[in-house]
Short mmCIF file of C-alpha atoms in Angstrom, two decimals:
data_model
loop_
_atom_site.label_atom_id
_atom_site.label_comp_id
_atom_site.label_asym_id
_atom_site.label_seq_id
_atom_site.Cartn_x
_atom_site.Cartn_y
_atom_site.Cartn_z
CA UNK H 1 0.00 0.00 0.00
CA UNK H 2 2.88 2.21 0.60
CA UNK H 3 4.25 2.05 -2.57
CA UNK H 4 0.82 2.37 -4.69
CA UNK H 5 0.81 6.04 -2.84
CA UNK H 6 4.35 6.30 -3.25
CA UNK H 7 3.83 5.75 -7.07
CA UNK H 8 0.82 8.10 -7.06
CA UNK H 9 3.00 10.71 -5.14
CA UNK H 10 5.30 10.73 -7.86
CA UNK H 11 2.97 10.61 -10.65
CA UNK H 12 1.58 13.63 -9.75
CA UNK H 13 5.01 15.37 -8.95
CA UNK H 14 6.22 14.32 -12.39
CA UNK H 15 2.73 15.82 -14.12
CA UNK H 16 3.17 18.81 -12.72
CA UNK H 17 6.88 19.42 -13.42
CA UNK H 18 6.46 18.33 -17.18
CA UNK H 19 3.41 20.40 -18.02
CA UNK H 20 6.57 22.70 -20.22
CA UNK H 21 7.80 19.61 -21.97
CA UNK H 22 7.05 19.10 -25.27
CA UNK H 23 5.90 15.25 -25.56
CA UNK H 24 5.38 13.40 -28.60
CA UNK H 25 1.63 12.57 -28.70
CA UNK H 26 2.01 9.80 -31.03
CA UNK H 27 4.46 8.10 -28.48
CA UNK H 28 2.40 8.43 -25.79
CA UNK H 29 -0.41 6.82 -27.86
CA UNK H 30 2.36 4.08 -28.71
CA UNK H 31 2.39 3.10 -24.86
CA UNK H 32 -0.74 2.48 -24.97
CA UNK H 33 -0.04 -0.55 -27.17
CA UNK H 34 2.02 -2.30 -24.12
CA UNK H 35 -1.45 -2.77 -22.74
CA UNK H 36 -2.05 -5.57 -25.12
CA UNK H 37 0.58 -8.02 -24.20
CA UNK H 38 -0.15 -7.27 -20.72
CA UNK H 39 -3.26 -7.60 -21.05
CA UNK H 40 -2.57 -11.59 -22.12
CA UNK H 41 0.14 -11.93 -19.08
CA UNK H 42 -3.04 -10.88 -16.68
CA UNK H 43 -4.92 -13.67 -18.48
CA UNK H 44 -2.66 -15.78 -17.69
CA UNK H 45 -1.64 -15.12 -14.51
CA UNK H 46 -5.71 -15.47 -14.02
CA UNK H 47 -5.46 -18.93 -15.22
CA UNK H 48 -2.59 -19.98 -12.85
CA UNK H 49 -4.98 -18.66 -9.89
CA UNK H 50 -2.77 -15.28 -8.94
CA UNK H 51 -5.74 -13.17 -9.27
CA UNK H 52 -9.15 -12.78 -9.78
CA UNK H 53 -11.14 -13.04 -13.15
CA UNK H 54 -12.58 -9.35 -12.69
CA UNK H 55 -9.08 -7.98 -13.41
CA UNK H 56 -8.81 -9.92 -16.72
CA UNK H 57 -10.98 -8.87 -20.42
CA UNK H 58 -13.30 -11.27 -18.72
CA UNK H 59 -14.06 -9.31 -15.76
CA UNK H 60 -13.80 -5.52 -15.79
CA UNK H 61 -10.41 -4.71 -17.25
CA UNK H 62 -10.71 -3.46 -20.39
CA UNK H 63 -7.16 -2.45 -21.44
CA UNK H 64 -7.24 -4.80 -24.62
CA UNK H 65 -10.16 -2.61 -25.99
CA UNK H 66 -7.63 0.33 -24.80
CA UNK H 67 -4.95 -0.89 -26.36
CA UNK H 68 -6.26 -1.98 -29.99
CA UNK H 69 -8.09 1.55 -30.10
CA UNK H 70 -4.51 3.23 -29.69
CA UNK H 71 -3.39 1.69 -32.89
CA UNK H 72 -6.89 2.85 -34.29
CA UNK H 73 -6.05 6.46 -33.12
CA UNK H 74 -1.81 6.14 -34.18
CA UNK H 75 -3.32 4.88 -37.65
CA UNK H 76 -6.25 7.79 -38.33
CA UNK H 77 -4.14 10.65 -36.63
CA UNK H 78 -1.25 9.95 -38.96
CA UNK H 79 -3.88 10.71 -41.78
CA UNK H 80 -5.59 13.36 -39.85
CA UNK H 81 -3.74 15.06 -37.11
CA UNK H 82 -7.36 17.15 -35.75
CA UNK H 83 -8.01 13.63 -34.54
CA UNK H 84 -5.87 14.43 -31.26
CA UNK H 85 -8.08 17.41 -30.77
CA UNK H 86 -11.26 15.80 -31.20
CA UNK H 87 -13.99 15.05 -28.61
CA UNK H 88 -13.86 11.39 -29.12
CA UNK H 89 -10.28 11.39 -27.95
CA UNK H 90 -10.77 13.35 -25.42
CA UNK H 91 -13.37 11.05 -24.08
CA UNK H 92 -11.23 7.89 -24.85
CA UNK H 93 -8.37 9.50 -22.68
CA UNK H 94 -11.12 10.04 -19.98
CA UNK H 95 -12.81 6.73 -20.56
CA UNK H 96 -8.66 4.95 -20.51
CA UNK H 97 -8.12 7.05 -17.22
CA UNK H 98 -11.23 5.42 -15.36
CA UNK H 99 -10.88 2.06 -16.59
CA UNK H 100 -7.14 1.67 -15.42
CA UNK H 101 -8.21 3.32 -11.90
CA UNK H 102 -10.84 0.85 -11.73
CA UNK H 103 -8.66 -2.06 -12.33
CA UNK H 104 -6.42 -0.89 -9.67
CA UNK H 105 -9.36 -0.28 -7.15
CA UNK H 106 -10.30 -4.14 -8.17
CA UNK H 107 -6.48 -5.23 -7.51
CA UNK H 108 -6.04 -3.49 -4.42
CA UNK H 109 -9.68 -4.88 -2.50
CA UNK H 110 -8.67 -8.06 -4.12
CA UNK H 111 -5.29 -8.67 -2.30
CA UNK H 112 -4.85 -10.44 0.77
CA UNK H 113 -4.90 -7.27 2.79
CA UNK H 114 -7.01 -6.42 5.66
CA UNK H 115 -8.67 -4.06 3.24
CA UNK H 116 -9.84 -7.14 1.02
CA UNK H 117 -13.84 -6.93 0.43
CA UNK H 118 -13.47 -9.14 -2.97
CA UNK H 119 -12.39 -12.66 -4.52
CA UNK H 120 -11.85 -14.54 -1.42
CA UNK H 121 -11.47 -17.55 -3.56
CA UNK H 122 -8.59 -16.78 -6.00
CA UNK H 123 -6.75 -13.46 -4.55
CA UNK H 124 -4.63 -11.28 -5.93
CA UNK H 125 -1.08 -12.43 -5.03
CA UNK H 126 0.59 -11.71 -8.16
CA UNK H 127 1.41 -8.44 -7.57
CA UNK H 128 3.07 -9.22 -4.40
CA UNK H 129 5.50 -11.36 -6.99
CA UNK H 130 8.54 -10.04 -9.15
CA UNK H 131 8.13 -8.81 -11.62
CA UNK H 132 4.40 -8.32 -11.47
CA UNK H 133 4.74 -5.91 -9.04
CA UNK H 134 6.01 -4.00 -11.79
CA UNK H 135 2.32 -3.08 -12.85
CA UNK H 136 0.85 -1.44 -10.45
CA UNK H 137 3.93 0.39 -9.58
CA UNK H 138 5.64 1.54 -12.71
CA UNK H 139 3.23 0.35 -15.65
CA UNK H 140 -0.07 1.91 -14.60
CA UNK H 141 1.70 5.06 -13.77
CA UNK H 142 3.23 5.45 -16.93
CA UNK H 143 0.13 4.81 -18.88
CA UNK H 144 -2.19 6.99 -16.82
CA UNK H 145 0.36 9.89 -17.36
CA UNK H 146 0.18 8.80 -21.38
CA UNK H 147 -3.42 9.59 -21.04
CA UNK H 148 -3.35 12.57 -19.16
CA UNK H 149 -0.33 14.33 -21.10
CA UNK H 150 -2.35 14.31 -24.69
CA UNK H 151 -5.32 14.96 -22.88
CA UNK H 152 -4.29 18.12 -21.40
CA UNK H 153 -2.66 19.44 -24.80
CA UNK H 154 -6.11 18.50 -26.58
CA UNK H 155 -7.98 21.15 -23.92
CA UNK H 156 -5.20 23.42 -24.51
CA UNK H 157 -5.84 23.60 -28.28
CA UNK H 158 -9.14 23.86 -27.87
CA UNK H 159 -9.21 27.06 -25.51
CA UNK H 160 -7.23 29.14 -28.00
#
């Protein structure tokens, strides 16, 4: 628990010192592509009874969906650049932001913690393993600040 608000600590401190950098949006849309693979490992790591099913694309996690649409958005934006601007991605960085919170809301009352409320039956113990203690702590992080960065530069166009 100390490191998930270690992590978020740091998140925020590193949003608010790079609000001056100039980052690529079409890289930040190309992390979002690490959610498919990841997405499989969960799956995975579902099957082999290290956590439950309502953090795989069975349950409520849907970074695969996430992930296939940032190809979809890399792919249209390269034709169309106002894309980045538009109210659909706007909403889809919104949308990306909420679904990844949720899945770590579901990961953290899932693990055997005295704060568990869910999945009794098959816990969340992977991320108390190497290296899938790597998500919640460095992956999620990144990829919530890939949403938030493009987001941010989308309002800004839009206000002048």
């Amino acid at each position: 628990m100390l490191i998930l608000v270690s992590v978020l600590l740091l998140s925020i401190s590193y949003y608010r010192l790079s609000k001056n950098v100039g980052l690529n949006v079409y890289y930040l849309l190309g992390i979002h592509i690490i959610r498919i693979p990841i997405e499989f490992i969960i799956f995975q790591l579902f099957k082999h009874k290290m956590l439950p099913i309502e953090m795989t694309f069975l349950g409520w996690n849907y970074d695969l969906f996430f992930g296939v649409t940032a190809i979809l958005f890399l792919v249209f934006s390269s034709l169309n650049p106002r894309i980045l601007t538009s109210a659909l991605f706007k909403v889809w960085n919104i949308l990306g932001i909420c679904s990844l919170l949720q899945v770590v809301v579901i990961g953290i009352l899932s693990s055997p913690l005295p704060l568990q409320t869910m999945a009794f039956d098959q816990p969340n113990i992977a991320v108390l393993q190497f290296p899938y203690v790597l998500l919640p702590t460095i992956i999620v992080p990144i990829v919530i600040l890939s949403h938030f960065h493009p987001l941010r530069k989308a309002i800004k166009v839009e206000k002048w």
